Short mmCIF file of C-alpha atoms in Angstrom, two decimals:
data_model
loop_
_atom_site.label_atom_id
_atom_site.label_comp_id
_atom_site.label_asym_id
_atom_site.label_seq_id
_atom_site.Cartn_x
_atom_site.Cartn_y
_atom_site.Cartn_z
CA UNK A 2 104.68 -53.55 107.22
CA UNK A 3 103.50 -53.98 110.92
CA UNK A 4 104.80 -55.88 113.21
CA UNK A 5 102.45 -57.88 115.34
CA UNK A 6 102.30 -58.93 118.43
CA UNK A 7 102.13 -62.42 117.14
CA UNK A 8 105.23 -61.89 115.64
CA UNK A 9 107.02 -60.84 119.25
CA UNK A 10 105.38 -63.63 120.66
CA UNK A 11 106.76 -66.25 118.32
CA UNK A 12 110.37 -64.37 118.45
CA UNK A 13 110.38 -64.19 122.07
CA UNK A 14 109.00 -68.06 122.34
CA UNK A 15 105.99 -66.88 124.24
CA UNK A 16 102.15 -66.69 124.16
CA UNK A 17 100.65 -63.19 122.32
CA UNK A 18 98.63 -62.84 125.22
CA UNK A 19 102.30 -62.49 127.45
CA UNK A 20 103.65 -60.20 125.25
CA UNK A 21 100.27 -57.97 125.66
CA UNK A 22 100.64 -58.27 129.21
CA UNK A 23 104.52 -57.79 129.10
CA UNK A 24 103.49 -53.51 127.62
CA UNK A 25 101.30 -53.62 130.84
CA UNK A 26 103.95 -54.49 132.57
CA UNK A 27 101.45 -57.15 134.59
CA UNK A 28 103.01 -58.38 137.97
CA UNK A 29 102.11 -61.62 136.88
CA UNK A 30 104.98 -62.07 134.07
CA UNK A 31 108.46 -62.64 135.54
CA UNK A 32 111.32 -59.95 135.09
CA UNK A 33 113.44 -62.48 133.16
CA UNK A 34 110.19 -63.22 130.85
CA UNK A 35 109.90 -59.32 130.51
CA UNK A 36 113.28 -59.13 129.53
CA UNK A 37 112.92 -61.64 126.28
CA UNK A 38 109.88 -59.93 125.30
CA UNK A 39 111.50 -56.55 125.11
CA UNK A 40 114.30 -57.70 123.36
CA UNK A 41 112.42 -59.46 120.87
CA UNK A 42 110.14 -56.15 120.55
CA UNK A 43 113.79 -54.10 119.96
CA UNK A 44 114.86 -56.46 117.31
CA UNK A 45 111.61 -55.95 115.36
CA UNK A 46 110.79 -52.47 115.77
CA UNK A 47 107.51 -53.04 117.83
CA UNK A 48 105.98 -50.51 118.89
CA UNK A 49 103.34 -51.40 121.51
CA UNK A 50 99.59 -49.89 120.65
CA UNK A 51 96.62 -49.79 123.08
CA UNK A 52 96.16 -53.66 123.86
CA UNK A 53 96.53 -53.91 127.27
CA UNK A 54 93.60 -54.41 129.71
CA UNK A 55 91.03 -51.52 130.32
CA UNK A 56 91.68 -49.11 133.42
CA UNK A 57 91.61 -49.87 136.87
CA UNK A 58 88.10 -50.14 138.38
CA UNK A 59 86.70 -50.27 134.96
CA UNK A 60 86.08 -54.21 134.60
CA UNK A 61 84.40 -54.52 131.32
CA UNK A 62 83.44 -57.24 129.21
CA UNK A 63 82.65 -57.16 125.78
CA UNK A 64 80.04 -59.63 124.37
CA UNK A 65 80.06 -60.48 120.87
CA UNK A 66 77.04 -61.92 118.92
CA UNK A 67 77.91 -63.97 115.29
CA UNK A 68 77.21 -61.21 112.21
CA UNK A 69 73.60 -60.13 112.37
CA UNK A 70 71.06 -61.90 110.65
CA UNK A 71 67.42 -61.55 110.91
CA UNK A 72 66.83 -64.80 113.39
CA UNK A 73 70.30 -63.56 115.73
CA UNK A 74 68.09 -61.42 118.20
CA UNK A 75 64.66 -63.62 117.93
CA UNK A 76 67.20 -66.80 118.97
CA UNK A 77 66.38 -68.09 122.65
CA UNK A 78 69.95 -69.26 123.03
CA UNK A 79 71.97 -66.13 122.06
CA UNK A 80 69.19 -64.41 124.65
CA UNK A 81 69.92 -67.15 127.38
CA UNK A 82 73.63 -67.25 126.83
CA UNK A 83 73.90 -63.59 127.80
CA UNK A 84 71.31 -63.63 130.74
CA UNK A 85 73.75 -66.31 131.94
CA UNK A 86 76.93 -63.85 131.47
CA UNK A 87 74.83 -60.41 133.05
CA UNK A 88 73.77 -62.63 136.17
CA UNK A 89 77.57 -63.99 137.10
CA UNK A 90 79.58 -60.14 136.04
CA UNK A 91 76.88 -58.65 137.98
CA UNK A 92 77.38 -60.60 141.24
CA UNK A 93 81.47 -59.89 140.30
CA UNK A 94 80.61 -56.31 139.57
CA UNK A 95 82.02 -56.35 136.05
CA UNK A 96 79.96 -54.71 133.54
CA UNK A 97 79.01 -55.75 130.61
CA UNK A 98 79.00 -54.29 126.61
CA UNK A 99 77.29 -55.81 123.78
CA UNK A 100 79.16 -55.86 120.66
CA UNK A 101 77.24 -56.67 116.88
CA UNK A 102 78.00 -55.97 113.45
CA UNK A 103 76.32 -56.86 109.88
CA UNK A 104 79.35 -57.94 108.61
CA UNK A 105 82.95 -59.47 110.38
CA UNK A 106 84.63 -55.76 108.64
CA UNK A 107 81.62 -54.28 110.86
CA UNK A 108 82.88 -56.16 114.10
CA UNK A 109 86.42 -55.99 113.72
CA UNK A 110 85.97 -51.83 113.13
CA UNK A 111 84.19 -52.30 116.59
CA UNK A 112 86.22 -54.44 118.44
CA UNK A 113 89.43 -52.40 117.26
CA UNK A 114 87.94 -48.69 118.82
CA UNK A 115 86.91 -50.29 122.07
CA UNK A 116 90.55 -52.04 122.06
CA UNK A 117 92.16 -48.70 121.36
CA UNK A 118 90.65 -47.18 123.59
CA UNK A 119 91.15 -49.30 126.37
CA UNK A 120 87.39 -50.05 127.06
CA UNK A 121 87.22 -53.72 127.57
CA UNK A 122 89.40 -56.29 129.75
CA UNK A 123 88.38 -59.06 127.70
CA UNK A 124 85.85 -60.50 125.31
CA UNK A 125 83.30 -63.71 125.33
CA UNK A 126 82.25 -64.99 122.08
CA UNK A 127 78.84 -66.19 121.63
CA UNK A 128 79.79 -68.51 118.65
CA UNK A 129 82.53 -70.24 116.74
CA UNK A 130 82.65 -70.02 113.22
CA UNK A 131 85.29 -72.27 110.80
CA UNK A 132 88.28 -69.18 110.12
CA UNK A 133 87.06 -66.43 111.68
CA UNK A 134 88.92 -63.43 111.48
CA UNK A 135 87.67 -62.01 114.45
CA UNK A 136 89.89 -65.26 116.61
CA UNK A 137 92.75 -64.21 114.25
CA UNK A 138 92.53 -60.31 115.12
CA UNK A 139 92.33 -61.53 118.83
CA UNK A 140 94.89 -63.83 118.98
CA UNK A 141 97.26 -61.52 116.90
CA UNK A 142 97.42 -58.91 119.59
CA UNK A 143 97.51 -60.95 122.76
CA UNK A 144 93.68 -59.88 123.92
CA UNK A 145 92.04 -62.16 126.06
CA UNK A 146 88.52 -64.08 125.18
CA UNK A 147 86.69 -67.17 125.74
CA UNK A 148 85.00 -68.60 122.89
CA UNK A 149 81.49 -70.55 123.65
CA UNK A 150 81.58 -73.46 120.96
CA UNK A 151 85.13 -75.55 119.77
CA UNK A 152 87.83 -73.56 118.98
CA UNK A 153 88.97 -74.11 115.45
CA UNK A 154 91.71 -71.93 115.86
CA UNK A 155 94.35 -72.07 118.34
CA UNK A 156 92.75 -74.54 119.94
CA UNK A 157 95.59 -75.44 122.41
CA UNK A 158 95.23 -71.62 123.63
CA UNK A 159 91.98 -71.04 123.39
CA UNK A 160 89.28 -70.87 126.32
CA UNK A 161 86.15 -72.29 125.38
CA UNK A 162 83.00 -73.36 126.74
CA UNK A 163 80.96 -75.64 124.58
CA UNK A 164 78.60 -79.27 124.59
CA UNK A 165 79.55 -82.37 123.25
CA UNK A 166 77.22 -81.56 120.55
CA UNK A 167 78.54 -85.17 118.80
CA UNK A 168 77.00 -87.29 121.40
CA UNK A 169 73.69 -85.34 121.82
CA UNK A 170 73.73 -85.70 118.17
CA UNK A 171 74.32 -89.52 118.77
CA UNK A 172 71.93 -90.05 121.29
CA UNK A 173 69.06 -88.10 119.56
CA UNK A 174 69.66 -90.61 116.41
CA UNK A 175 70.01 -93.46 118.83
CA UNK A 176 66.75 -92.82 120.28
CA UNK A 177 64.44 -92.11 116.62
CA UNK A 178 66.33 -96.14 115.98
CA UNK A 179 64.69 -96.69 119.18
CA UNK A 180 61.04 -95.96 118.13
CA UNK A 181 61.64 -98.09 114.90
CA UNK A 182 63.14 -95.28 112.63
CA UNK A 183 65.09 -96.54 110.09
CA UNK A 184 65.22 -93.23 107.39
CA UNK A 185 66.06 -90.58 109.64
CA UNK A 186 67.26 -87.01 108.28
CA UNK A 187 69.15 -84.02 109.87
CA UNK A 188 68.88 -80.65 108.94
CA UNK A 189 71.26 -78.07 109.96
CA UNK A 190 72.57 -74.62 109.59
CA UNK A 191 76.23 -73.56 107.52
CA UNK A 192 78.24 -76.11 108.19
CA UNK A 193 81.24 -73.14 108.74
CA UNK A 194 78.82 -73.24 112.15
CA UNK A 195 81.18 -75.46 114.11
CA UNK A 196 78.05 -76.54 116.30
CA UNK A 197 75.91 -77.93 113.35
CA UNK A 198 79.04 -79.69 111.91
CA UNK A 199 79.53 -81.30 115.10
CA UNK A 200 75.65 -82.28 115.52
CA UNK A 201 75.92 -83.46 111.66
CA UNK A 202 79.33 -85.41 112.68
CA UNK A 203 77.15 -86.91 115.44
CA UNK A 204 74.59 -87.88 113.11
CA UNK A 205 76.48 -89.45 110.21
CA UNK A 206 78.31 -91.23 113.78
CA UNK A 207 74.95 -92.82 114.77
CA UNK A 208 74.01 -93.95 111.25
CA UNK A 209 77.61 -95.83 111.02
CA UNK A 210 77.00 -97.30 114.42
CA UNK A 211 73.15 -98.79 113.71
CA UNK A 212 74.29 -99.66 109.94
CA UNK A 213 71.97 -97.26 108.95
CA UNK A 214 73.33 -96.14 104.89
CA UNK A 215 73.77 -92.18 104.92
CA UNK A 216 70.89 -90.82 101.98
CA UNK A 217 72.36 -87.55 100.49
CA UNK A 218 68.34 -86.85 99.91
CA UNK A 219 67.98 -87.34 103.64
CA UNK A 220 70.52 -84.25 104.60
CA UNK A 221 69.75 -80.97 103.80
CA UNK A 222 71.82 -77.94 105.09
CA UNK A 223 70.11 -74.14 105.17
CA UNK A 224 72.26 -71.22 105.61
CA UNK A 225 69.41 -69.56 107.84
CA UNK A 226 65.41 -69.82 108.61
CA UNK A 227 63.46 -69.65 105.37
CA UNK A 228 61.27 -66.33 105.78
CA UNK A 229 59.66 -67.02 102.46
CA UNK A 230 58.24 -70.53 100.41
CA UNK A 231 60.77 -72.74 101.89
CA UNK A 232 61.03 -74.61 98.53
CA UNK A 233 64.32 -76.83 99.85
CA UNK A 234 62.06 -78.03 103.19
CA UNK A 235 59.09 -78.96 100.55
CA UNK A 236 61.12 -80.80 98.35
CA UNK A 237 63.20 -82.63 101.29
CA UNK A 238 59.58 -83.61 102.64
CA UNK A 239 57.74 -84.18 99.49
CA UNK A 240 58.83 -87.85 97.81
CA UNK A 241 57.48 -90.93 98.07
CA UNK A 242 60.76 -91.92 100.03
CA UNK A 243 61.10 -89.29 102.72
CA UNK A 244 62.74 -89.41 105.88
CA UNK A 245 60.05 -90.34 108.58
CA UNK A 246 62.69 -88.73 111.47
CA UNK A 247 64.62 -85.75 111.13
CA UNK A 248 66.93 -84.13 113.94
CA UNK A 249 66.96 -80.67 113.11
CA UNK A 250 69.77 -78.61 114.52
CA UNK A 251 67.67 -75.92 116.02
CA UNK A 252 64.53 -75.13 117.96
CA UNK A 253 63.51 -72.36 114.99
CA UNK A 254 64.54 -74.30 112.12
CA UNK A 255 62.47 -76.96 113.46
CA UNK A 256 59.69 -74.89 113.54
CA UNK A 257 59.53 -74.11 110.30
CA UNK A 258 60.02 -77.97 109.12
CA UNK A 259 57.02 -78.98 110.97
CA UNK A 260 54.97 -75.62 109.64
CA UNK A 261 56.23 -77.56 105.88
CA UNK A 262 55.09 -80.61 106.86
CA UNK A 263 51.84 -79.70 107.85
CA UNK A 264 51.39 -77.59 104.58
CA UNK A 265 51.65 -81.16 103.07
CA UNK A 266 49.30 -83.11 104.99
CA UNK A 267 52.36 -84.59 107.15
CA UNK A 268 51.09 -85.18 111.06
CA UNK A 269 53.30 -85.01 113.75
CA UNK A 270 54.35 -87.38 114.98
CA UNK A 271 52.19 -90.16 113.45
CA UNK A 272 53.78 -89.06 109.25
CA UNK A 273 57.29 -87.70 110.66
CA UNK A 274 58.74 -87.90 114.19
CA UNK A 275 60.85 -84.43 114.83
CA UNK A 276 63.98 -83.93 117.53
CA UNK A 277 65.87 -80.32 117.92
CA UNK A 278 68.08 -78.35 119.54
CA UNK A 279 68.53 -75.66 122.57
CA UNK A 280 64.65 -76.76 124.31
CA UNK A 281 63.90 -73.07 123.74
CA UNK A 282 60.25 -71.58 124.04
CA UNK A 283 59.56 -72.19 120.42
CA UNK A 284 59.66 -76.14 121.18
CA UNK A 285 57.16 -75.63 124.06
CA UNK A 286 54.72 -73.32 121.84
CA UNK A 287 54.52 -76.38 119.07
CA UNK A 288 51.84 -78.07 118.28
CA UNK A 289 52.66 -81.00 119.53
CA UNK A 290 55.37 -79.85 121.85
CA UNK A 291 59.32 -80.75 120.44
CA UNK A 292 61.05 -83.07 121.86
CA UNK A 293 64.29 -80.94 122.08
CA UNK A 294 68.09 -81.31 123.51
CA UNK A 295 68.57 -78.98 125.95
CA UNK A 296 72.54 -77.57 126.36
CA UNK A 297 72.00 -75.55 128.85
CA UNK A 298 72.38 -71.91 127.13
CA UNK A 299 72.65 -70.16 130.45
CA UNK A 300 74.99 -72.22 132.03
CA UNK A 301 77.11 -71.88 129.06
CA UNK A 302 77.09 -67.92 129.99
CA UNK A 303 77.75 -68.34 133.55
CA UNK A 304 80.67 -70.57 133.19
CA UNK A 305 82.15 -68.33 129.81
CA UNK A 306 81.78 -64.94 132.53
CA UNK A 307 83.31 -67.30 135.14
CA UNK A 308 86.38 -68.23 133.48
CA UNK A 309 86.88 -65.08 131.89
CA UNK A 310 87.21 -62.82 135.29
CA UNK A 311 88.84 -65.85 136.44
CA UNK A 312 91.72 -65.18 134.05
CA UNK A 313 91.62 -61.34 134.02
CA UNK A 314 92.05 -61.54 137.86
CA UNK A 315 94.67 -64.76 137.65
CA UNK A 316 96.82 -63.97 133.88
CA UNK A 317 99.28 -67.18 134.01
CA UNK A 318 96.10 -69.58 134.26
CA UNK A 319 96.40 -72.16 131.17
CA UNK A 320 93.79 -71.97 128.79
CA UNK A 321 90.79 -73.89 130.21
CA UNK A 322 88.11 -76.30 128.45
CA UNK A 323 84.76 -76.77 129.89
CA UNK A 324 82.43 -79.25 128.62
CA UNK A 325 78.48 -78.49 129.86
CA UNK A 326 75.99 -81.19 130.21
CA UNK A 327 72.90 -81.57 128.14
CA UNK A 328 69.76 -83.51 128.41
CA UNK A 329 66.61 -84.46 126.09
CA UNK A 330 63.08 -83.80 127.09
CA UNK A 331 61.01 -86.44 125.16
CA UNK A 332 57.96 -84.62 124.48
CA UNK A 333 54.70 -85.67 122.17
CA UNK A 334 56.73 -85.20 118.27
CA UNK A 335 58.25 -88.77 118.39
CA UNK A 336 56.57 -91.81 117.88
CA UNK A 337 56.85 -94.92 115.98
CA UNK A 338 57.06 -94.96 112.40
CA UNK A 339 53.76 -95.88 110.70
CA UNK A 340 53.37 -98.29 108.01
CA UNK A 341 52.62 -96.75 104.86
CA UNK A 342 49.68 -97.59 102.41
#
């Protein structure tokens, strides 16, 4: 069996990503630090692979998008998180790779030949997913990355960039109770999505705090964008007792609750008030407009490519957390409830 670098690291009482930079032999780890790292490597027959940063001059970052799905490439925040990233490496001079797969074998079998062969100093992901063995393979073997979203994993050594997509979640409620809303639904994406957990957490939160009861029939949770009959958006906005607010957890998802709603006579916002996510182009295009929460997707880039170069160029920085603002933009699909007949 292999030894990993994880391994070392835990004999050696050090970080993975010190042992990786120990085989470099980086200026930035002491001689005495070196020392325990090689003699924890002797005692367990490591033999150090490819890991270590890419060569001199080359400065590349890797960018990794979640496994491909139909809507990955057609969402405005994956698109705005990496304009973000190309416009801050580009005034650094670091280039830039993307990196995709259809399935986390797919990525990891990607992510392992650019590794080997020495092709990237470090890697921003544009997601976090609930066990991801993409974080594991990372972590294992001491490579450096910044995560945008929580880190569920190794969250004391993790960089990540994210929103405190609780309160926004909060707030949004807060303000449909505002208007007069009293049965008020979310729908979100997988819930193994740390983001729409969070934005559901926020939710259930905001019901607790108005003494609003949680309705199972007012939560719904779709893995992706219905491309077909969406029969589970029909029958969440078809009884007699449907929410008259939802928060939906995304600008595209919300699109295609308010193209249900209108299939069933439902006006917006005088039959069902609507708030989402990310204040992408697809809220300005509806009919009316979204109100949406933006979080910023390109600021999210620029400070994930910030602290990323930041620690390639400075190694014994402490893993750094960075919490970006975000706003609402009340636009025409909230109103008041309306009494019904």
């Amino acid at each position: 069996m292999n030894v990993t670098i994880k391994e070392v690291a835990r004999l050696a009482g050090v970080s993975p990503s010190t042992v990786s930079r120990t085989c470099s032999d980086h200026p930035s780890i002491s001689a005495q630090t070196k020392e325990r790292v090689r003699r924890a490597m002797q005692e367990l027959g490591y033999e150090p692979g490819n890991n270590g940063p890419s060569m001199p001059g080359s400065k590349t970052i890797g960018i990794v998008l979640p496994v491909s799905e139909d809507d990955t490439f057609e969402n405005a925040f994956f698109l705005e998180t990496m304009r973000g990233i190309s416009l801050f490496c580009n005034q650094k001079q670091y280039f830039t790779t993307l990196i995709t797969g259809s399935s986390n074998e797919e990525l990891l079998s990607s992510i392992r030949a650019m590794v080997r062969e020495n092709h990237l100093d470090g890697i921003i992901l544009l997601y976090s997913n609930a066990q991801d063995p993409i974080i594991d393979y990372l972590y294992e073997n001491g490579i450096l990355f910044v995560q945008i979203g929580k880190a569920s994993q190794y969250p004391g050594e993790t960089i990540c960039i994210d929103n405190d997509n609780i309160l926004a979640a909060r707030e949004a409620v807060s303000y449909l109770f505002s208007l007069g809303h009293r049965r008020i639904g979310y729908v979100g994406t997988d819930l193994q999505r740390i983001f729409s957990a969070d934005r559901k957490a926020g939710y259930m939160l905001a019901l607790a705090e108005k003494n609003v009861p949680f309705r199972e029939s007012y939560y719904l949770e779709m893995p992706r964008v219905p491309k077909e009959e969406p029969e589970e958006l029909l029958e969440f906005l078809s009884g007699e007792d449907r929410p008259t607010a939802v928060l939906v957890s995304d600008d595209i998802l919300a699109m295609a609750l308010v193209k249900t709603a209108l299939e069933l006579h439902l006006h917006i916002p005088e039959d069902l008030s609507v708030i989402s996510f990310n204040n992408s182009l697809f809220s300005k295009l509806s009919s009316p407009q979204l109100t949406s929460i933006d979080i910023n997707s390109r600021q999210l880039g620029i400070e994930a490519a910030s602290q990323m170069i930041n620690h390639i160029e400075n190694p014994g920085l402490l893993a750094t957390k960075i919490i970006v603002p975000h706003f609402m933009i009340r636009r025409e699909s909230c109103a008041p409830p309306k009494e019904r007949i």
